[in-house]
mmCIF file of C-alpha atoms in Angstrom:
data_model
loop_
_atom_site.group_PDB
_atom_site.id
_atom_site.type_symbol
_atom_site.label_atom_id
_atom_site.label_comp_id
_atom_site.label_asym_id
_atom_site.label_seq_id
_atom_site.Cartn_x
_atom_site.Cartn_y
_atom_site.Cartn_z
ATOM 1 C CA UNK T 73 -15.623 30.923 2.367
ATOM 2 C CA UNK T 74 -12.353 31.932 3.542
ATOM 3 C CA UNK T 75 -12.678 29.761 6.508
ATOM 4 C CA UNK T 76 -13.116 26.474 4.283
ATOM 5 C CA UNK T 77 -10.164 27.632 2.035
ATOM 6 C CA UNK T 78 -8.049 27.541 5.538
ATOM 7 C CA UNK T 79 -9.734 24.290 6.683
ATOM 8 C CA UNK T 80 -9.140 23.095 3.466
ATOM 9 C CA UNK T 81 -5.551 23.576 3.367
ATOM 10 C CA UNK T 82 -5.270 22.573 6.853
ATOM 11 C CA UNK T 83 -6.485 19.273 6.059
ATOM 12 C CA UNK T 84 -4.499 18.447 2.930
ATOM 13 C CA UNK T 85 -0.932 19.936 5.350
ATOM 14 C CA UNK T 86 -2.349 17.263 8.457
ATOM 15 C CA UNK T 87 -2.321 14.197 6.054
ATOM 16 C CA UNK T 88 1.633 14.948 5.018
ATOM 17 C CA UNK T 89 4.340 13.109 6.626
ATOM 18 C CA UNK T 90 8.077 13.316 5.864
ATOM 19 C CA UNK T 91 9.148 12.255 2.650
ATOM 20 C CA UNK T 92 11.298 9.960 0.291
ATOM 21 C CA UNK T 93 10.813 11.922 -2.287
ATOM 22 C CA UNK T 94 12.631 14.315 -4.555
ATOM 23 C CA UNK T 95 10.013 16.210 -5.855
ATOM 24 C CA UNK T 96 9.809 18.343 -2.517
ATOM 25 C CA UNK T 97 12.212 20.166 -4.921
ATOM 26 C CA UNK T 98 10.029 21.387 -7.144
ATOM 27 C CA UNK T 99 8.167 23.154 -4.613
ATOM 28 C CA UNK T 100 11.091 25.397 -3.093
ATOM 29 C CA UNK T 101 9.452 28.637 -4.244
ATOM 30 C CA UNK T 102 6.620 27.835 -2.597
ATOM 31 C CA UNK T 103 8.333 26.620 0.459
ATOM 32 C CA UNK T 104 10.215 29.628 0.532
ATOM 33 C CA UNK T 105 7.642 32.110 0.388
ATOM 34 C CA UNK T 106 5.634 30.000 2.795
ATOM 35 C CA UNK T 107 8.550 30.062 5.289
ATOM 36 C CA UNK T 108 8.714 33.783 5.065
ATOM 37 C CA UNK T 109 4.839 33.930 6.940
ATOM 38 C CA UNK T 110 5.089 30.551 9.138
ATOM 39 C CA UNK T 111 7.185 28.201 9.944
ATOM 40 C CA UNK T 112 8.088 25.377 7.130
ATOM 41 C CA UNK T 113 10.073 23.048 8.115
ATOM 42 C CA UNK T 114 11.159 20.209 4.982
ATOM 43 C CA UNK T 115 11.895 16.578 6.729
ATOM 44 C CA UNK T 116 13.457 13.501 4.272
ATOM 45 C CA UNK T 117 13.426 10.293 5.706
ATOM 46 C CA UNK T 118 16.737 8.451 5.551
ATOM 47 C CA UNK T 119 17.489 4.856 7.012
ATOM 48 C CA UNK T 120 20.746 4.264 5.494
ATOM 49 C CA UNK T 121 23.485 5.937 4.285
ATOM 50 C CA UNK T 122 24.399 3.575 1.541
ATOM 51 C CA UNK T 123 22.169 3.279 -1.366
ATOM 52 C CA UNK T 124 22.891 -0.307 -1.923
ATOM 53 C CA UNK T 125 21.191 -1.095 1.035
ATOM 54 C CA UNK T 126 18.460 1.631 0.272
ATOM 55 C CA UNK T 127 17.532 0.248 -2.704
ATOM 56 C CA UNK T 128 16.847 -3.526 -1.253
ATOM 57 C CA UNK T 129 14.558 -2.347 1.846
ATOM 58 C CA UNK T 130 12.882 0.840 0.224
ATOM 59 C CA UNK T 131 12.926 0.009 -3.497
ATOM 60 C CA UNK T 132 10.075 2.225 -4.602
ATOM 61 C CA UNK T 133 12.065 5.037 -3.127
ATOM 62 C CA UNK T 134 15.484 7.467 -3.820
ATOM 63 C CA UNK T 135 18.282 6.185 -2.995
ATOM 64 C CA UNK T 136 19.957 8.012 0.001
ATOM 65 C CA UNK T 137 22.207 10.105 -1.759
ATOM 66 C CA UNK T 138 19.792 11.389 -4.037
ATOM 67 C CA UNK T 139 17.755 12.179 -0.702
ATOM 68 C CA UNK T 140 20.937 13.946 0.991
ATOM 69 C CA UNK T 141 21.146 15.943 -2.492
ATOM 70 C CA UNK T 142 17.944 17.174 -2.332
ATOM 71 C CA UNK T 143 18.409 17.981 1.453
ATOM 72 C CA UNK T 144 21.296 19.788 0.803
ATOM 73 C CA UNK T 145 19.063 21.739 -2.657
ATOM 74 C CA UNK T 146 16.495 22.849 0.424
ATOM 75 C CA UNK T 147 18.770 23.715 3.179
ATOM 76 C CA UNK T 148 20.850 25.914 0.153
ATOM 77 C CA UNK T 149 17.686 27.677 -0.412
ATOM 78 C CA UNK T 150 17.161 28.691 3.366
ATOM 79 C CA UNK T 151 14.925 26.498 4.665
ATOM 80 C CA UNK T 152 14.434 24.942 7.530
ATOM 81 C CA UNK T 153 15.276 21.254 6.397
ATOM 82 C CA UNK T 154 16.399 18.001 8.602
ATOM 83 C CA UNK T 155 16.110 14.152 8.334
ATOM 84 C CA UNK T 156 13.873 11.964 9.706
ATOM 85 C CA UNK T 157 15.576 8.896 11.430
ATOM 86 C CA UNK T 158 13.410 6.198 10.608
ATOM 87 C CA UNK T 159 12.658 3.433 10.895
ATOM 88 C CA UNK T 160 16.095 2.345 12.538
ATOM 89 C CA UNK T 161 15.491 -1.640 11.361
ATOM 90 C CA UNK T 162 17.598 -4.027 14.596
ATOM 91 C CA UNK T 163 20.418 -6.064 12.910
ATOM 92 C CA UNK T 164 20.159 -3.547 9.569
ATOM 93 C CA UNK T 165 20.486 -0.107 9.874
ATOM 94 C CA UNK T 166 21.331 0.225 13.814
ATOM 95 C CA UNK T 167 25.158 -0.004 13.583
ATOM 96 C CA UNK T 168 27.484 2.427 14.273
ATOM 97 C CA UNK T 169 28.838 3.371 11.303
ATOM 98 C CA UNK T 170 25.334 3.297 9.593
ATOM 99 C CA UNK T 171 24.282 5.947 11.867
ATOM 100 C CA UNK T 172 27.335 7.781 12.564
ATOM 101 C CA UNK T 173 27.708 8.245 8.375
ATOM 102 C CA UNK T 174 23.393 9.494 8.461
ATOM 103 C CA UNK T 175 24.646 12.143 10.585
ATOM 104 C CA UNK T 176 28.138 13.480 9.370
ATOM 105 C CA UNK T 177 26.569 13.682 5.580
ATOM 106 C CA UNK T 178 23.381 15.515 7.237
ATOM 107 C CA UNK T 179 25.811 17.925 8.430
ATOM 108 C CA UNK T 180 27.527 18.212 5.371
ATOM 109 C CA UNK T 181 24.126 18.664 3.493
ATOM 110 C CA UNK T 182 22.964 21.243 5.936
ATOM 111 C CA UNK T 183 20.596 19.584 7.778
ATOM 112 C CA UNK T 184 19.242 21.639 11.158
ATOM 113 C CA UNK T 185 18.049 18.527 12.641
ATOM 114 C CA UNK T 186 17.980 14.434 12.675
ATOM 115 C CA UNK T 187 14.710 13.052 14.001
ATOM 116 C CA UNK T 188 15.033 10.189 15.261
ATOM 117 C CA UNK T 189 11.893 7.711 15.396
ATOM 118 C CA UNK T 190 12.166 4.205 16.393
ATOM 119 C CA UNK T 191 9.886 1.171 15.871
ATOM 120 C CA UNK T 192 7.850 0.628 13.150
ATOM 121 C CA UNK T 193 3.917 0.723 13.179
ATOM 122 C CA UNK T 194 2.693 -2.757 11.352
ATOM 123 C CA UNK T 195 -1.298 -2.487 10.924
ATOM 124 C CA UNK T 196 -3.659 -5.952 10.198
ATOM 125 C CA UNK T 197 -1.556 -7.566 7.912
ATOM 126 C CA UNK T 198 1.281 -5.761 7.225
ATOM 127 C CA UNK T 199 3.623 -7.671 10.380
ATOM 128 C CA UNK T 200 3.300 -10.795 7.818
ATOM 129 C CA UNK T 201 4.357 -9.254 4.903
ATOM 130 C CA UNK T 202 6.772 -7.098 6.293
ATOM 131 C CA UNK T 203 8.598 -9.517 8.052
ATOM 132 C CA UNK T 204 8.586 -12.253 5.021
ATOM 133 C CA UNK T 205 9.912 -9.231 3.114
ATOM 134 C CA UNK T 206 12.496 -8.773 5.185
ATOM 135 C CA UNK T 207 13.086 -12.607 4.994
ATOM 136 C CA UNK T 208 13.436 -12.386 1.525
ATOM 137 C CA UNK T 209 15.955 -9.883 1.108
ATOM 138 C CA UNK T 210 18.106 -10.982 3.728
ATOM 139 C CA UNK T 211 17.764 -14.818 3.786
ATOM 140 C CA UNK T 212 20.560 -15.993 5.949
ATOM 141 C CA UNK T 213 19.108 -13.433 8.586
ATOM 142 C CA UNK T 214 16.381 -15.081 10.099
ATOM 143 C CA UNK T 215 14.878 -11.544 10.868
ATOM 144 C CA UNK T 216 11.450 -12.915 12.939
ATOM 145 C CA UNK T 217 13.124 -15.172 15.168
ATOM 146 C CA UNK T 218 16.584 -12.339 15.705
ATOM 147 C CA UNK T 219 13.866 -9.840 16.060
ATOM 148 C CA UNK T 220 11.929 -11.505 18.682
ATOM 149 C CA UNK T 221 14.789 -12.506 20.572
ATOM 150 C CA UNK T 222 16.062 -9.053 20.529
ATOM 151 C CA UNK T 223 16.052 -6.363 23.394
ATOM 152 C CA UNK T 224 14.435 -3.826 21.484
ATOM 153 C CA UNK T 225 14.070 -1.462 24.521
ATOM 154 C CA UNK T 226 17.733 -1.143 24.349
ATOM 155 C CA UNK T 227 17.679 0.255 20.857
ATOM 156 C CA UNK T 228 17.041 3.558 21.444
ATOM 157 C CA UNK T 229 19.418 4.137 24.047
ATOM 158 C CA UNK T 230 21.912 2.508 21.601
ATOM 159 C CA UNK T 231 21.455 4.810 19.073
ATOM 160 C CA UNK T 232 21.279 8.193 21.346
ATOM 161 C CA UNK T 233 24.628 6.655 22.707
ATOM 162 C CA UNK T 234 26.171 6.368 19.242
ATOM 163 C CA UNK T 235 24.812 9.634 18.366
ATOM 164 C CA UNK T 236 25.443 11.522 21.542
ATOM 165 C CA UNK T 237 29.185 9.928 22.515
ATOM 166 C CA UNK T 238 30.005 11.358 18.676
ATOM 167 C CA UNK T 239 28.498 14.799 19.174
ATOM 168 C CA UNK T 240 32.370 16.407 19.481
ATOM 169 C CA UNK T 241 32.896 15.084 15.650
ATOM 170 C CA UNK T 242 29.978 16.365 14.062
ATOM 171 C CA UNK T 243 27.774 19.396 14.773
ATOM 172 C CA UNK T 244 24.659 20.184 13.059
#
C-alpha cells in the first residue's frame, strides 16, 4: 500500500510545472516542512517585468508584480524559490531592459535562481491561434512575418549576453 501512496504522489509531483500562480502561497507550511526532508524548490514563471504588458499576453494570469511578491513571500520563508524565464517572446519581451529589470527585482525578491527557457512549444493547432493572438494584441507588429524573418538562433545568446555582461550589477 505504501508503495502506491509514493507512486501516487510521485505522479501527481511529475505532472507540475512552474507556476503563474499565487496560491503556491498557501502551501508554504507544507513546502516548508517538505523542504526540511527533500529538496523543494518553488519556480514562478515571469516574462515581463511590467504588468501592463503581463496582462495583454498572459491575461488569465498575475500580473508580474504580484508574482515577484509572492516570490519574495517564499524566499522570506526559506525556501528554495527562483523564476522561470519563459517564454522570452522575439520583438516583446527580449529587450534589454525587459530582462535586465526580471533580474534586478528577482534579486531584490530573493530569488536563488532565473531559469531561463527559450522557444515556445506550439502543439496541432495552437501555432494558429497563438500567432493570430499575438496579431491581435499587437496589430501594427506583424508578429508571423517579423517572426519568420527573425534569427531566432541568435536569441539565446542575446539574452545570456544581456544577462551575463550585467552580472557585476546584480547578484543573485
Amino acid at each position: 500500500k505504501d508503495t502506491c501512496k509514493h507512486s501516487g504522489c510521485l505522479l501527481l509531483l511529475s505532472r507540475q510545472d512552474s507556476t503563474k500562480g499565487l496560491l503556491i502561497e498557501r502551501d508554504i507550511d507544507l513546502l516548508t516542512s517538505i523542504s526540511m526532508k527533500n529538496p523543494a524548490i518553488c519556480e514562478l514563471t515571469i516574462t515581463t517585468y511590467q504588468d501592463q504588458l503581463s496582462k495583454k499576453i498572459e491575461p488569465h494570469a498575475p500580473v508580474s508584480s504580484k508574482r515577484f511578491k509572492t516570490l519574495s513571500t517564499l524566499s522570506n520563508a526559506g525556501l528554495f524559490a527562483g523564476i522561470v524565464l519563459m517564454p522570452v517572446l522575439p520583438f516583446i519581451g527580449d529587450n534589454e531592459n525587459n530582462i535586465l529589470e526580471i533580474v534586478k527585482r528577482a534579486a531584490d525578491s530573493g530569488a536563488k535562481f532565473i531559469y531561463p527557457y527559450f522557444g515556445v512549444t506550439l502543439r496541432h493547432n495552437q501555432r494558429e491561434y497563438y500567432y493570430n493572438k499575438l496579431d491581435s494584441i499587437f496589430p501594427d507588429m506583424n508578429y508571423l512575418i517579423k517572426y519568420k524573418k527573425s534569427i531566432l538562433k541568435d536569441m539565446p545568446a542575446l539574452v545570456r549576453k544581456i544577462i551575463f555582461q550585467k552580472k557585476n550589477v546584480i547578484q543573485l
